[in-house]
Short mmCIF file of C-alpha atoms in Angstrom, two decimals:
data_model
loop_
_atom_site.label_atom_id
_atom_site.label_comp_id
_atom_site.label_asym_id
_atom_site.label_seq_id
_atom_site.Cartn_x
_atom_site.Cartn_y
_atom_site.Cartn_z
CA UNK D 1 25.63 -14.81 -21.77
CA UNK D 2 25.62 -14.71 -18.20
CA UNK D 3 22.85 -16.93 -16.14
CA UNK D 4 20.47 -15.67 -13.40
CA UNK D 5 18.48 -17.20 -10.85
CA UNK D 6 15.42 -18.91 -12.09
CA UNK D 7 13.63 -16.99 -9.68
CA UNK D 8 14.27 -13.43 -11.13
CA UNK D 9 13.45 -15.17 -14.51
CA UNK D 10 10.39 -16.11 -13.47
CA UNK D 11 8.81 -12.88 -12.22
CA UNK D 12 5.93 -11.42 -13.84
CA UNK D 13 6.82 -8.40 -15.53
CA UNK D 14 5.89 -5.42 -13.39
CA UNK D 15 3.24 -3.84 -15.38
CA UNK D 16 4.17 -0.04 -13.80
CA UNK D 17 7.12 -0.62 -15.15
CA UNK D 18 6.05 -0.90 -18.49
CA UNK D 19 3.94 1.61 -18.83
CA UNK D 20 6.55 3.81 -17.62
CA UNK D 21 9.00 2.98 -20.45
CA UNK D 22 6.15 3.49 -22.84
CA UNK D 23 5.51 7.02 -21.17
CA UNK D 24 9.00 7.66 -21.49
CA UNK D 25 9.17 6.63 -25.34
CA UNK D 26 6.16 9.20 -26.40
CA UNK D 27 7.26 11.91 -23.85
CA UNK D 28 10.98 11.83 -26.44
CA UNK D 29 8.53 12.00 -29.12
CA UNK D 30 7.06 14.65 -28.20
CA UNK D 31 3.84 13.70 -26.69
CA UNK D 32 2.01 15.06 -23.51
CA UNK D 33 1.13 12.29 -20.98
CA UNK D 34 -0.77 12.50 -18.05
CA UNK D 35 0.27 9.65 -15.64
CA UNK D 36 -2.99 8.74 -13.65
CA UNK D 37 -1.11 5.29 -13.50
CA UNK D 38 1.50 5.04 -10.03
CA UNK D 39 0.36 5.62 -6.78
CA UNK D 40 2.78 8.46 -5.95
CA UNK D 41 1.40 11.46 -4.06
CA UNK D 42 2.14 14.90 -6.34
CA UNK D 43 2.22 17.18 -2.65
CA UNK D 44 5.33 18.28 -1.30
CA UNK D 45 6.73 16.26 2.20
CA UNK D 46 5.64 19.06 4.85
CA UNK D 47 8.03 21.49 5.61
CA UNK D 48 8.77 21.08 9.44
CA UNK D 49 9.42 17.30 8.63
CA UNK D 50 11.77 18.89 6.10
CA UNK D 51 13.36 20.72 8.86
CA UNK D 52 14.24 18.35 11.47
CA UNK D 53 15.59 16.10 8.53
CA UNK D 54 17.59 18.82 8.14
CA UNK D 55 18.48 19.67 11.84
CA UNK D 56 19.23 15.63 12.74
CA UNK D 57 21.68 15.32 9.22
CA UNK D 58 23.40 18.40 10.77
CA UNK D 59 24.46 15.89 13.81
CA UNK D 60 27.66 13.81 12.86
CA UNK D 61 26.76 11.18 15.22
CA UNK D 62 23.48 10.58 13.47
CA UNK D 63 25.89 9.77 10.46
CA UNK D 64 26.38 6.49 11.96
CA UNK D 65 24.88 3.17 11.09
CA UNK D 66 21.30 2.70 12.39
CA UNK D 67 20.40 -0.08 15.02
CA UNK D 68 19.56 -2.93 13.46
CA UNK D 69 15.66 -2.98 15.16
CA UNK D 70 15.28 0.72 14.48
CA UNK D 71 16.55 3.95 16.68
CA UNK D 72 14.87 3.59 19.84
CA UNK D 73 12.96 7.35 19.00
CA UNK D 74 11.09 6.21 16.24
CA UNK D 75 9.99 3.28 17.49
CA UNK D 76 8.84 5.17 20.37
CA UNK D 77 7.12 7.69 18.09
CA UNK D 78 5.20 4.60 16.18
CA UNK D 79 3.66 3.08 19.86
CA UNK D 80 2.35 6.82 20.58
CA UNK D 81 0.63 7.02 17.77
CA UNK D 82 -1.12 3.89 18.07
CA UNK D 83 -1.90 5.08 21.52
CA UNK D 84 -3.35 8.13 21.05
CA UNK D 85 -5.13 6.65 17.25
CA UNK D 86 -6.31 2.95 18.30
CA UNK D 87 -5.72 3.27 22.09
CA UNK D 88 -3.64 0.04 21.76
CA UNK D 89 -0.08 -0.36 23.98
CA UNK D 90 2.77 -1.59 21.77
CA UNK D 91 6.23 -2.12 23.10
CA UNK D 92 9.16 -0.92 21.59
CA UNK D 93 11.44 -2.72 22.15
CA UNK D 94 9.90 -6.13 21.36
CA UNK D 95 6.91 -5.37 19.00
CA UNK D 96 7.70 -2.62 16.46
CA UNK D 97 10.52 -2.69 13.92
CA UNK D 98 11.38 -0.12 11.45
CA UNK D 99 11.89 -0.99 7.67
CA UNK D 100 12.90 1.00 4.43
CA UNK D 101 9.79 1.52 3.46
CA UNK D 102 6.52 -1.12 3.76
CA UNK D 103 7.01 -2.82 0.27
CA UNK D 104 10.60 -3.73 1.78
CA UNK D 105 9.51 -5.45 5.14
CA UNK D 106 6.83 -7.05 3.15
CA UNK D 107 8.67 -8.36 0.93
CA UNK D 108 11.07 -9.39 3.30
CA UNK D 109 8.68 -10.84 5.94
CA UNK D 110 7.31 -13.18 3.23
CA UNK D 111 10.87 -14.77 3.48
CA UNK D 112 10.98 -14.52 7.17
CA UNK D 113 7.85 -16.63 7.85
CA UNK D 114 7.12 -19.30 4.90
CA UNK D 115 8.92 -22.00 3.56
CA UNK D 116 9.05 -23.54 0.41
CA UNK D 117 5.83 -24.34 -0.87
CA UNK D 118 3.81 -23.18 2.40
CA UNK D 119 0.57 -21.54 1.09
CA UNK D 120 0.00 -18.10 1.46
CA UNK D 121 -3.75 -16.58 1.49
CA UNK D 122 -3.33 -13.26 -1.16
CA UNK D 123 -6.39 -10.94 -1.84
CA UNK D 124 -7.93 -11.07 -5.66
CA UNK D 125 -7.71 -8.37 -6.40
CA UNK D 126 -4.34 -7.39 -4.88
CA UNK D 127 -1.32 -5.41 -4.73
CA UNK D 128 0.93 -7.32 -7.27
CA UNK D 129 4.05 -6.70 -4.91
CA UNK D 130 2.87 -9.42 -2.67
CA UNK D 131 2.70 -11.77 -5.72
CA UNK D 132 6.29 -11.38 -6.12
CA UNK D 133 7.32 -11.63 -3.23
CA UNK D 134 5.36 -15.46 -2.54
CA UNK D 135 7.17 -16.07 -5.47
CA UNK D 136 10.57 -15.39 -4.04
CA UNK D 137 10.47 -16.54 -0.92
CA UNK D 138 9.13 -20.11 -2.71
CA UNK D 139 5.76 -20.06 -1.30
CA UNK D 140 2.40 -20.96 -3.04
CA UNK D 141 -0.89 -18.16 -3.49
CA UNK D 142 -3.91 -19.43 -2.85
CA UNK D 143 -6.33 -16.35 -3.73
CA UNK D 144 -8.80 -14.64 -1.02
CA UNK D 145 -11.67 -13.13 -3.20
CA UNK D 146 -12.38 -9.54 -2.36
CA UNK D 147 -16.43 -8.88 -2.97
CA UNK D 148 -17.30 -6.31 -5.59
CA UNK D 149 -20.93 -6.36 -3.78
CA UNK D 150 -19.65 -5.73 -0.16
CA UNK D 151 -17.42 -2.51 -1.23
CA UNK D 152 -14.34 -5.38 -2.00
CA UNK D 153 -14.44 -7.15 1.55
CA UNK D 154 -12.61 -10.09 1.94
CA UNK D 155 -15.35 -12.88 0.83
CA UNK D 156 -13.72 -15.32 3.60
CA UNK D 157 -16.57 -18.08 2.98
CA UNK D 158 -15.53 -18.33 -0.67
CA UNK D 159 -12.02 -19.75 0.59
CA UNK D 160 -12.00 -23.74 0.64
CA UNK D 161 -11.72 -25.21 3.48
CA UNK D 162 -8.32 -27.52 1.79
CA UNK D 163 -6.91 -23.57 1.64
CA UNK D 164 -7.77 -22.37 5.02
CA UNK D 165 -6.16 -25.86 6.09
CA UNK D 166 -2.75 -25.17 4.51
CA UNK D 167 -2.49 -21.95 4.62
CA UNK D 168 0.42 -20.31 6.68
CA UNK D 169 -0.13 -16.48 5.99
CA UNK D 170 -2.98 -14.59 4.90
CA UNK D 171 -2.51 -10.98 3.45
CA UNK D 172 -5.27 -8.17 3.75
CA UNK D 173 -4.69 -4.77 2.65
CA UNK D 174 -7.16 -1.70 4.18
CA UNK D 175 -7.94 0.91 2.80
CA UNK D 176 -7.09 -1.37 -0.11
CA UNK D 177 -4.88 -0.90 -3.07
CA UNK D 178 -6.47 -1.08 -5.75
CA UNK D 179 -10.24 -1.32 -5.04
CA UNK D 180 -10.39 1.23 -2.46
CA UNK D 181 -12.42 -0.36 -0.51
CA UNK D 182 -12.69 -0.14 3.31
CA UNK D 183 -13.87 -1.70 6.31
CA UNK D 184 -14.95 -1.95 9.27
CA UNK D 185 -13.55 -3.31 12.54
CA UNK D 186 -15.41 -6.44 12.57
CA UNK D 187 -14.33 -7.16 9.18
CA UNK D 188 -11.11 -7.43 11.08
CA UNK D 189 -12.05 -9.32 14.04
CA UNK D 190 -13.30 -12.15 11.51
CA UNK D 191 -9.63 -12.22 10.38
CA UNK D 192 -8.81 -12.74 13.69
CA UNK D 193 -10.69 -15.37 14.11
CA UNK D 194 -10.05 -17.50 11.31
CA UNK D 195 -6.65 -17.18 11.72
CA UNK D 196 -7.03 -18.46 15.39
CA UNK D 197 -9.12 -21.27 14.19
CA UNK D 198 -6.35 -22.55 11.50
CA UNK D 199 -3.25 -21.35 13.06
CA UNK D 200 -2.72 -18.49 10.13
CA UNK D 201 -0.14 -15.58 10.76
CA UNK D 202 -1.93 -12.34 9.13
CA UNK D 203 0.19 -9.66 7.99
CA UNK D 204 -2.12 -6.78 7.21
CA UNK D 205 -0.83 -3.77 4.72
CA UNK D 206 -2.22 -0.59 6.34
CA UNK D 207 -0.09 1.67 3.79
CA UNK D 208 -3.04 4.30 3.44
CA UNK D 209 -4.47 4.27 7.23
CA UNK D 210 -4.68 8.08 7.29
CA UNK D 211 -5.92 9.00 3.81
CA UNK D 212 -9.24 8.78 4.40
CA UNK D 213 -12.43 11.08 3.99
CA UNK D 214 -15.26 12.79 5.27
CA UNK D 215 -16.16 10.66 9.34
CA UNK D 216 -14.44 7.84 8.30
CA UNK D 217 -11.82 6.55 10.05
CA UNK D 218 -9.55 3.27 8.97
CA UNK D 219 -9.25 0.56 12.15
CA UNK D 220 -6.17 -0.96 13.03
CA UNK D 221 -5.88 -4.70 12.98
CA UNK D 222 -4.41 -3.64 16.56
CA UNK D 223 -7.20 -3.16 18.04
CA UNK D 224 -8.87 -6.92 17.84
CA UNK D 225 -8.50 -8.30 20.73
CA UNK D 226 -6.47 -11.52 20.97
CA UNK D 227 -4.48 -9.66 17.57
CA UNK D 228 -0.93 -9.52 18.47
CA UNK D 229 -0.94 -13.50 18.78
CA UNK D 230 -1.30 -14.02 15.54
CA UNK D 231 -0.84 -10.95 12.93
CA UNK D 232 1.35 -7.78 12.34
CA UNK D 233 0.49 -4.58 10.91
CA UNK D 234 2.59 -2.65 8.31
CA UNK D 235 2.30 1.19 8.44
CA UNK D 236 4.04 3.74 6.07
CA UNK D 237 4.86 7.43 5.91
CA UNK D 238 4.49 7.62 2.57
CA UNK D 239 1.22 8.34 1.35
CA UNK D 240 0.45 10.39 4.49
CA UNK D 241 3.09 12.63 5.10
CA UNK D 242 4.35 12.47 1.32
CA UNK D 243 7.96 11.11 1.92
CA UNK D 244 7.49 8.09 -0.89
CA UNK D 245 11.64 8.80 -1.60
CA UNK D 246 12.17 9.12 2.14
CA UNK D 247 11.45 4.85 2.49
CA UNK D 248 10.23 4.79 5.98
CA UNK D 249 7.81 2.56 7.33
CA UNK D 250 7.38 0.29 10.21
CA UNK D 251 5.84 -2.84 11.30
CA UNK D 252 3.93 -3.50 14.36
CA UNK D 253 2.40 -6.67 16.60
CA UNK D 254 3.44 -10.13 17.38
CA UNK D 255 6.65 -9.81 18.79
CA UNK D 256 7.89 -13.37 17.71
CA UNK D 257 7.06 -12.34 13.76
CA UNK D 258 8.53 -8.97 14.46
CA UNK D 259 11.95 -11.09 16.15
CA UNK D 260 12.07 -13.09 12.89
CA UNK D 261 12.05 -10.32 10.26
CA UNK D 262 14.52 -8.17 12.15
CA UNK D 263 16.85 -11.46 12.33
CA UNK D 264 16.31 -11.53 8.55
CA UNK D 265 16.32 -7.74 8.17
CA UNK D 266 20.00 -7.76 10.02
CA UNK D 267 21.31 -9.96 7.31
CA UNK D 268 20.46 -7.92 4.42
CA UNK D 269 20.32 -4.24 5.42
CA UNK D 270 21.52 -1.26 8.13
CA UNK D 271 18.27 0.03 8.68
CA UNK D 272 17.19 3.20 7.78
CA UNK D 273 19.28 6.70 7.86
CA UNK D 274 18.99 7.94 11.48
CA UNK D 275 17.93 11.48 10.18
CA UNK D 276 15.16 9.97 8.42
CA UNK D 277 14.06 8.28 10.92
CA UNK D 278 14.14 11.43 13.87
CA UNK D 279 12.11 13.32 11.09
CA UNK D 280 9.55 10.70 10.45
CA UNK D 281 8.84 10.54 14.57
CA UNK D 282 8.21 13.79 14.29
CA UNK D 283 6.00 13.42 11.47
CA UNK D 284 3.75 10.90 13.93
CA UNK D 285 3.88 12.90 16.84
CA UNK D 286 2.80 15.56 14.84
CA UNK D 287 -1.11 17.10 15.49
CA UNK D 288 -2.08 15.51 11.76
CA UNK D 289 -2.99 18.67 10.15
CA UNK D 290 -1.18 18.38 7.09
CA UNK D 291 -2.66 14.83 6.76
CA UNK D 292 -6.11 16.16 6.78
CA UNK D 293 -5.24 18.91 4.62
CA UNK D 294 -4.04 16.26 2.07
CA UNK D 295 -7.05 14.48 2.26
CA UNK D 296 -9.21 17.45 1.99
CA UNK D 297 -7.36 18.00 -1.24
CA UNK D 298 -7.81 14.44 -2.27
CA UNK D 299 -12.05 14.65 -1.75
CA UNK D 300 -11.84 17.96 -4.22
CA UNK D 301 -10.28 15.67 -6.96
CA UNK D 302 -12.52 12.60 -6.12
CA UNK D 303 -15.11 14.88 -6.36
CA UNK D 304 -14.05 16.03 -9.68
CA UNK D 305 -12.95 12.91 -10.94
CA UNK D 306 -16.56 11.10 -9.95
CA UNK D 307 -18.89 13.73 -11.98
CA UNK D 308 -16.22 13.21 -14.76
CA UNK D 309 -16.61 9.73 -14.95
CA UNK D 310 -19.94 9.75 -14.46
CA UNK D 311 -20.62 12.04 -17.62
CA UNK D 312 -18.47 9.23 -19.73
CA UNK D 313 -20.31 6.73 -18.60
CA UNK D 314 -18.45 5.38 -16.84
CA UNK D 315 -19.04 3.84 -13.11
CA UNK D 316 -17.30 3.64 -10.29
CA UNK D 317 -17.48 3.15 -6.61
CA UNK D 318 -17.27 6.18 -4.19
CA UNK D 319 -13.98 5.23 -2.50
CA UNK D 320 -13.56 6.30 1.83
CA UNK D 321 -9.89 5.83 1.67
CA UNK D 322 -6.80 5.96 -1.12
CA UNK D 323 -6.17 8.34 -3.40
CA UNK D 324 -7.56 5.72 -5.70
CA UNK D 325 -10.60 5.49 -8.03
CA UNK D 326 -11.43 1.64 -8.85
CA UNK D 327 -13.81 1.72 -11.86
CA UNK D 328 -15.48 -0.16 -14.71
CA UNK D 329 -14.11 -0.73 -18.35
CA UNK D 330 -16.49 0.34 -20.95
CA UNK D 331 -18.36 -2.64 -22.52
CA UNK D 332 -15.92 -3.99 -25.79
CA UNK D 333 -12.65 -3.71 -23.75
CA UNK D 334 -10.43 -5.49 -21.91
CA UNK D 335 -9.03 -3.59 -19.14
CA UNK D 336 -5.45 -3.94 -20.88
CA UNK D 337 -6.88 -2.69 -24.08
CA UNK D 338 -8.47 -0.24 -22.36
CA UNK D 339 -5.52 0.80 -20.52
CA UNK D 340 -3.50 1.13 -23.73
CA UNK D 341 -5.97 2.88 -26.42
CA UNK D 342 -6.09 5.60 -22.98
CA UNK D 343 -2.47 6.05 -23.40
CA UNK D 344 -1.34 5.67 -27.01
CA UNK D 345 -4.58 7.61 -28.35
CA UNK D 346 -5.48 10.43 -25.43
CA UNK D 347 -1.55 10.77 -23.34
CA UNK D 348 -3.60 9.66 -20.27
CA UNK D 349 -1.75 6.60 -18.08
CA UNK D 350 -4.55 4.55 -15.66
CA UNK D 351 -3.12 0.50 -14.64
CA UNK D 352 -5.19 -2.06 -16.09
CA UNK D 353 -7.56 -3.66 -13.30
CA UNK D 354 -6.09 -7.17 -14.67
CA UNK D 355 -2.25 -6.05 -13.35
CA UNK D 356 -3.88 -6.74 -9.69
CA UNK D 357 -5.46 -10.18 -10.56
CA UNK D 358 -8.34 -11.99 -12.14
CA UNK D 359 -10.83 -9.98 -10.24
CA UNK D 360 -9.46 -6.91 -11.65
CA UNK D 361 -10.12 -7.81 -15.18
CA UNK D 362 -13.07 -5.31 -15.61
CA UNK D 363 -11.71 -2.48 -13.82
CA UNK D 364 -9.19 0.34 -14.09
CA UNK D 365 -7.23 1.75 -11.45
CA UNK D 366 -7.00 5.99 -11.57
CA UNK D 367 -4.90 8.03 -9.39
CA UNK D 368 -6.07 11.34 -7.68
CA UNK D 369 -2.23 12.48 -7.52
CA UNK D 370 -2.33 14.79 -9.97
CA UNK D 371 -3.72 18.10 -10.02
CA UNK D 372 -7.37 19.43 -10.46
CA UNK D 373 -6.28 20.95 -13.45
CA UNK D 374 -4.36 18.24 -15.14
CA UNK D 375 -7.51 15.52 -13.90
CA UNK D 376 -9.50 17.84 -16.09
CA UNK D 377 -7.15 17.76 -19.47
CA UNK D 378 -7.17 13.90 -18.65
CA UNK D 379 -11.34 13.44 -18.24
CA UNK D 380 -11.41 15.79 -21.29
CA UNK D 381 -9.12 13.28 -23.18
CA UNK D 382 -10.91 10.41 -21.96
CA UNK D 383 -14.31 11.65 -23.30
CA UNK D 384 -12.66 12.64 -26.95
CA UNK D 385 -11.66 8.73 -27.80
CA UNK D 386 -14.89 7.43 -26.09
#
């Protein structure tokens, strides 16, 4: 029997995962399941992204390996947009970096900037990637409660002052994944400051920036003053533009942190495919319409997905960003229970609130990826087994 590394051994199973084999077991049996679970977006990648995809793969020279920072056109792409969105000057060359995707260069920047045993700050609840990836790079979680009362803001007083001490990193996610919560710029600027006060990097996961609703608009971490000393920013095309299988993403800010993941990054991968990358510049320089006529899409299933909940019973915040609806386990459940009488009784896939932490206990997760019609067979389930 061949060993592994205690490392991979040790990982917490990834609870997506498992649901997915169990979706794939009834599917054979014949069941219907509707996966409310994974945060994929259902829409189509728009088609003139499609197209210069399609025009750049048609150039053999764009066949060749990618610079190891990112082609300079991308990264040029990324600063406008944080010009013309945040009215904050990035440069190029020195502070943006492309990556396969954000999971990847979080992942990877985890290795890139702690050591073993350095303590990293990680919001309860949280994104259970950046678990994992503390884990493998060796490093320690100390948890950063989000506050259920202040639509799941980082509750920075609750944090000891032994943590704030040791801490070398401190991870914020916003909009956030899985609470949906959202703030506000000063919400930010407090980062900023606490991290100036203990000498903390912050590496904050702006992954769903641009799906938001109705006036509100997400801030950049960016745009604190005094920022780029001390924190990155990790941006995806993903969710906005719809190019999850594309994996193209980019990090932004302190050029020193940027320096050290691309040292890291050149020792493990080629970068990105250049065509990939030409079409996701065009993708930001693009006027946003298709990103607003995702969102609008998004609302009309939140809205649908709210007055269904709230006829089970059921409560649950009303989210300004993510595709994501964070609500409350019915009394007699735990969320994991919950999770699985939803799927083995009704075909219906939501993630357990406790997957993200020990916050999440009483919640469930629901994706608005779907469509209107399929969120109403699911509600309808929902209601016949409560």
């Amino acid at each position: 029997m061949p060993k592994y590394a205690k490392r991979v051994e040790t990982l917490p199973p990834y609870v997506f995962s498992q649901f997915q084999a169990r979706k794939k077991e009834l599917e054979q049996n014949g069941f219907d399941i509707i996966d409310l679970g994974i945060g994929a977006p259902d829409l189509p990648t728009p088609s003139f992204i499609i197209q210069k995809m399609i025009q750049e793969a048609n150039k053999p020279e764009n066949h060749r390996y990618s610079p190891y920072q990112g082609c300079s056109d991308f990264k040029e792409a990324v600063a406008e947009f944080y010009e013309v969105h945040y009215n904050v000057q990035l440069d190029p060359a020195t502070e943006i970096l492309a990556l396969i995707g954000s999971k990847e260069g979080i992942a990877n920047f985890m290795s890139a900037v702690i050591d073993t045993n350095d303590t990293v700050l990680v919001p309860n609840p949280g994104y259970p990637v950046y678990q994992s990836a503390i884990h493998l790079a060796g490093g320690t979680p100390a948890y950063l409660p989000l506050d259920s009362t202040q639509n799941f803001k980082p509750n920075f007083q609750s944090v000891s002052q032994t943590d704030l001490a040791q801490s070398k990193l401190m991870l914020l996610n916003y909009p956030n994944n899985p609470t949906a919560g959202t703030v506000e710029l000063n919400t930010l600027m407090e980062a900023v400051t606490i991290a100036k006060e203990h000498e903390i990097i912050i590496a904050h996961d702006a992954a769903y920036q641009l799906v938001t609703f109705g006036d509100y608009k997400a801030p950049s971490i960016m745009q604190v003053h005094g920022a780029k000393e001390h924190a990155v920013e990790f941006g995806s095309l993903s969710k906005s533009f719809n190019m999850t299988g594309w994996r193209i993403g980019y990090v932004v800010g302190n050029p020193e942190l940027i320096k050290a993941l691309a040292t890291l990054k050149s020792n493990i991968d080629t970068g990105q495919f250049l065509p990939i990358q030409k079409a996701a510049a065009e993708a930001l320089r693009s006027d946003l319409s298709t990103v607003k006529d995702n969102n609008n899409l998004y609302e009309k299933r939140l809205n649908l997905a709210m007055d269904g909940l709230e006829k089970l019973g059921v409560r649950a915040n009303r989210p300004k960003g993510t595709f994501f609806l964070w609500a409350e386990v019915p009394k007699g459940f735990t969320s994991m229970e919950f999770a699985n009488l939803l799927l083995e009784k009704a075909g219906v896939i939501v993630t357990p609130g406790s997957a993200f932490g020990s916050l999440g206990k009483d919640y469930f997760r629901l994706s608005l990826s779907v469509s209107e019609e399929q969120l109403t067979e699911a509600l309808n389930r929902m209601g016949g087994i409560m």
